[in-house]
Amino acid sequence: MASAFRAIVSLHRLFFLHKTFKCATVQSATVFPLRRLNNVAPNENEPKASVNTENESLLENLNLLGVDVKMARQRQPGVLRRVFTNEQGVAKFLQSKGASQHTVASIISRYPRAITRSLENLEHRWQLWRNVFETDEEVVSILDRSPESFFRSSDNCKLEKNLAYLSSLRLSNKDLHRLLAAAPRIFSNSLELNKQMVEFLEDVCIKLGGTAPKEFAKAIISKNLYVLIRSTKRVKTNIDNLQAAMKLSDAELLVLLQGSGAKILDLSNEYLKNNMANVQERFLVLGCCEEDVKKLIVSYPMVLYIGATTLSTKLDCLLNGGITMKQILGKPKVLDYSTQNVAARLQELHEIGYNFEANGIGILDLSQKRFAAKIEKLVTSPDE
């Protein structure tokens, strides 16, 4: 009886192994002189070599490709333990699209999961991207800057549906470029989830008395790419907190949201709430009235991105440099710059006797290049 049982178990194992090897699909060799020629099309559910053992043959191939294995190990260590990968196919594919060997190595080093994609998947995904971008060169450029944007998901069906839907909102190609490059998670969302956020934004517009809900939603998405990867609960709470804390009418809130206020909607509820309270407290202590604070936030909502300690440091730097609160309220974008940058500019301007009371503080808001040119002009022609 026991021997018969063992025979059945052995036959079962042989059948399992036969099925496993039969299912492996052999990939073509790459242009690189790699030694592992039995590379097969990867599968997200393929077994790993071992819990703690890296695939030595894979490591050898990656080294030959010029991949920074140490960086790859830090980024996504599990990939290096996979039995089946497609580094040869991925390298050949990217080179066929115009990527240099250095670019290929850099992409895999920073996002190792790229080598788990099949050639069929890559070809389909590339074509979907090319429906948005004009050239392969543009796509390669984005992959070089942000490999995750292209390789993060292998679900081309979701990508296709979301691209079609977002295009139907009449988002510009420039907006779609930015969405793909900076917020790829949007295209990993289910179509229903993205629709839910758009419909929520349209409802907000209608509730606030707006008459163009589709344009309202489009404006917010164009100004804040990340709103689509946040929950409607988070965005609603931020909108409610803004209106309550600033005592905004529906009409005022509508104008704020479809303007620069859209940029702060994706912040965490606690962060936004705390920063709003801090801005109000800090500016009131410095002699401003509630109406001043309201105007500040409406004209420059990005002040709510600045943490309490950083805001205090920046304000102290400006005030100690001879700038008045009235001037800061009139030109709040000076708070965009780092304290170190502002301090250095104030020092240069004081050295040449710049009069902030007469000339204002607009010079602090110039780009580095324009600021340097302005300083040179003031030094050579002080009377102008």
PDB file of C-alpha atoms in Angstrom, residues 76-178:
ATOM      1  CA  GLN A  76      13.422  46.551  -5.753  1.00  0.00           C
ATOM      2  CA  PRO A  77      15.391  43.630  -4.280  1.00  0.00           C
ATOM      3  CA  GLY A  78      12.704  41.055  -5.046  1.00  0.00           C
ATOM      4  CA  VAL A  79      13.313  41.380  -8.792  1.00  0.00           C
ATOM      5  CA  LEU A  80      16.842  40.003  -8.386  1.00  0.00           C
ATOM      6  CA  ARG A  81      15.424  36.779  -6.930  1.00  0.00           C
ATOM      7  CA  ARG A  82      13.154  36.049  -9.871  1.00  0.00           C
ATOM      8  CA  VAL A  83      13.694  32.892 -11.903  1.00  0.00           C
ATOM      9  CA  PHE A  84      12.325  34.314 -15.157  1.00  0.00           C
ATOM     10  CA  THR A  85      13.059  37.880 -16.315  1.00  0.00           C
ATOM     11  CA  ASN A  86      13.334  39.697 -19.615  1.00  0.00           C
ATOM     12  CA  GLU A  87      16.330  42.018 -19.274  1.00  0.00           C
ATOM     13  CA  GLN A  88      17.633  41.052 -22.698  1.00  0.00           C
ATOM     14  CA  GLY A  89      14.303  41.689 -24.418  1.00  0.00           C
ATOM     15  CA  VAL A  90      13.705  44.962 -22.558  1.00  0.00           C
ATOM     16  CA  ALA A  91      17.187  46.244 -23.429  1.00  0.00           C
ATOM     17  CA  LYS A  92      16.752  45.356 -27.103  1.00  0.00           C
ATOM     18  CA  PHE A  93      13.259  46.912 -27.168  1.00  0.00           C
ATOM     19  CA  LEU A  94      14.397  50.221 -25.641  1.00  0.00           C
ATOM     20  CA  GLN A  95      17.385  50.405 -27.977  1.00  0.00           C
ATOM     21  CA  SER A  96      15.079  49.895 -30.955  1.00  0.00           C
ATOM     22  CA  LYS A  97      13.190  53.005 -29.800  1.00  0.00           C
ATOM     23  CA  GLY A  98      16.357  55.110 -29.701  1.00  0.00           C
ATOM     24  CA  ALA A  99      17.562  54.654 -26.110  1.00  0.00           C
ATOM     25  CA  SER A 100      21.326  54.483 -25.681  1.00  0.00           C
ATOM     26  CA  GLN A 101      22.987  51.633 -23.805  1.00  0.00           C
ATOM     27  CA  HIS A 102      23.693  54.071 -20.953  1.00  0.00           C
ATOM     28  CA  THR A 103      20.001  55.080 -20.815  1.00  0.00           C
ATOM     29  CA  VAL A 104      18.882  51.446 -20.785  1.00  0.00           C
ATOM     30  CA  ALA A 105      21.248  50.673 -17.902  1.00  0.00           C
ATOM     31  CA  SER A 106      20.081  53.747 -15.987  1.00  0.00           C
ATOM     32  CA  ILE A 107      16.384  52.859 -16.429  1.00  0.00           C
ATOM     33  CA  ILE A 108      16.844  49.295 -15.167  1.00  0.00           C
ATOM     34  CA  SER A 109      19.084  50.456 -12.291  1.00  0.00           C
ATOM     35  CA  ARG A 110      16.438  52.853 -11.013  1.00  0.00           C
ATOM     36  CA  TYR A 111      13.374  50.726 -11.776  1.00  0.00           C
ATOM     37  CA  PRO A 112      14.394  47.041 -11.917  1.00  0.00           C
ATOM     38  CA  ARG A 113      10.789  45.888 -12.286  1.00  0.00           C
ATOM     39  CA  ALA A 114      11.065  46.987 -15.913  1.00  0.00           C
ATOM     40  CA  ILE A 115      12.738  43.655 -16.725  1.00  0.00           C
ATOM     41  CA  THR A 116       9.608  41.742 -15.710  1.00  0.00           C
ATOM     42  CA  ARG A 117       7.629  43.061 -18.691  1.00  0.00           C
ATOM     43  CA  SER A 118       7.064  40.968 -21.826  1.00  0.00           C
ATOM     44  CA  LEU A 119       7.803  42.307 -25.312  1.00  0.00           C
ATOM     45  CA  GLU A 120       4.135  42.069 -26.272  1.00  0.00           C
ATOM     46  CA  ASN A 121       3.170  44.167 -23.254  1.00  0.00           C
ATOM     47  CA  LEU A 122       5.882  46.743 -24.009  1.00  0.00           C
ATOM     48  CA  GLU A 123       4.909  47.114 -27.670  1.00  0.00           C
ATOM     49  CA  HIS A 124       1.250  47.676 -26.787  1.00  0.00           C
ATOM     50  CA  ARG A 125       2.061  50.151 -24.026  1.00  0.00           C
ATOM     51  CA  TRP A 126       4.486  52.066 -26.234  1.00  0.00           C
ATOM     52  CA  GLN A 127       1.856  52.479 -28.921  1.00  0.00           C
ATOM     53  CA  LEU A 128      -0.624  53.853 -26.379  1.00  0.00           C
ATOM     54  CA  TRP A 129       1.948  56.420 -25.254  1.00  0.00           C
ATOM     55  CA  ARG A 130       2.727  57.294 -28.860  1.00  0.00           C
ATOM     56  CA  ASN A 131      -0.915  58.210 -29.339  1.00  0.00           C
ATOM     57  CA  VAL A 132      -0.151  61.102 -26.968  1.00  0.00           C
ATOM     58  CA  PHE A 133       3.478  61.905 -27.788  1.00  0.00           C
ATOM     59  CA  GLU A 134       4.674  62.793 -31.263  1.00  0.00           C
ATOM     60  CA  THR A 135       7.979  60.902 -31.325  1.00  0.00           C
ATOM     61  CA  ASP A 136       9.729  57.925 -29.754  1.00  0.00           C
ATOM     62  CA  GLU A 137      12.392  60.381 -28.607  1.00  0.00           C
ATOM     63  CA  GLU A 138       9.886  62.169 -26.357  1.00  0.00           C
ATOM     64  CA  VAL A 139       8.856  58.902 -24.714  1.00  0.00           C
ATOM     65  CA  VAL A 140      12.485  57.817 -24.222  1.00  0.00           C
ATOM     66  CA  SER A 141      13.199  61.212 -22.643  1.00  0.00           C
ATOM     67  CA  ILE A 142      10.412  60.705 -20.066  1.00  0.00           C
ATOM     68  CA  LEU A 143      11.516  57.142 -19.319  1.00  0.00           C
ATOM     69  CA  ASP A 144      15.042  58.421 -18.772  1.00  0.00           C
ATOM     70  CA  ARG A 145      13.746  60.982 -16.246  1.00  0.00           C
ATOM     71  CA  SER A 146      11.119  58.755 -14.637  1.00  0.00           C
ATOM     72  CA  PRO A 147      11.194  55.019 -15.485  1.00  0.00           C
ATOM     73  CA  GLU A 148       8.298  54.402 -13.091  1.00  0.00           C
ATOM     74  CA  SER A 149       5.943  56.441 -15.254  1.00  0.00           C
ATOM     75  CA  PHE A 150       6.097  53.805 -18.002  1.00  0.00           C
ATOM     76  CA  PHE A 151       6.919  50.583 -16.163  1.00  0.00           C
ATOM     77  CA  ARG A 152       4.922  50.998 -12.936  1.00  0.00           C
ATOM     78  CA  SER A 153       1.920  49.091 -14.264  1.00  0.00           C
ATOM     79  CA  SER A 154       1.558  46.322 -16.808  1.00  0.00           C
ATOM     80  CA  ASP A 155      -2.207  46.797 -17.154  1.00  0.00           C
ATOM     81  CA  ASN A 156      -2.524  48.254 -20.651  1.00  0.00           C
ATOM     82  CA  CYS A 157      -6.294  47.894 -20.605  1.00  0.00           C
ATOM     83  CA  LYS A 158      -6.596  50.413 -17.749  1.00  0.00           C
ATOM     84  CA  LEU A 159      -4.141  52.740 -19.456  1.00  0.00           C
ATOM     85  CA  GLU A 160      -6.111  52.667 -22.703  1.00  0.00           C
ATOM     86  CA  LYS A 161      -9.464  53.289 -21.017  1.00  0.00           C
ATOM     87  CA  ASN A 162      -8.145  56.109 -18.825  1.00  0.00           C
ATOM     88  CA  LEU A 163      -6.399  57.834 -21.728  1.00  0.00           C
ATOM     89  CA  ALA A 164      -9.616  57.748 -23.738  1.00  0.00           C
ATOM     90  CA  TYR A 165     -11.643  59.080 -20.798  1.00  0.00           C
ATOM     91  CA  LEU A 166      -9.248  61.888 -19.861  1.00  0.00           C
ATOM     92  CA  SER A 167      -9.007  62.904 -23.515  1.00  0.00           C
ATOM     93  CA  SER A 168     -12.804  63.121 -23.579  1.00  0.00           C
ATOM     94  CA  LEU A 169     -12.581  65.779 -20.847  1.00  0.00           C
ATOM     95  CA  ARG A 170     -10.780  67.912 -23.433  1.00  0.00           C
ATOM     96  CA  LEU A 171      -7.566  67.956 -21.472  1.00  0.00           C
ATOM     97  CA  SER A 172      -4.798  69.264 -23.699  1.00  0.00           C
ATOM     98  CA  ASN A 173      -2.000  67.044 -24.975  1.00  0.00           C
ATOM     99  CA  LYS A 174       0.300  69.018 -22.707  1.00  0.00           C
ATOM    100  CA  ASP A 175      -1.838  68.027 -19.708  1.00  0.00           C
ATOM    101  CA  LEU A 176      -1.803  64.374 -20.782  1.00  0.00           C
ATOM    102  CA  HIS A 177       1.998  64.551 -21.160  1.00  0.00           C
ATOM    103  CA  ARG A 178       2.282  65.833 -17.612  1.00  0.00           C
TER     104      ARG A 178
END
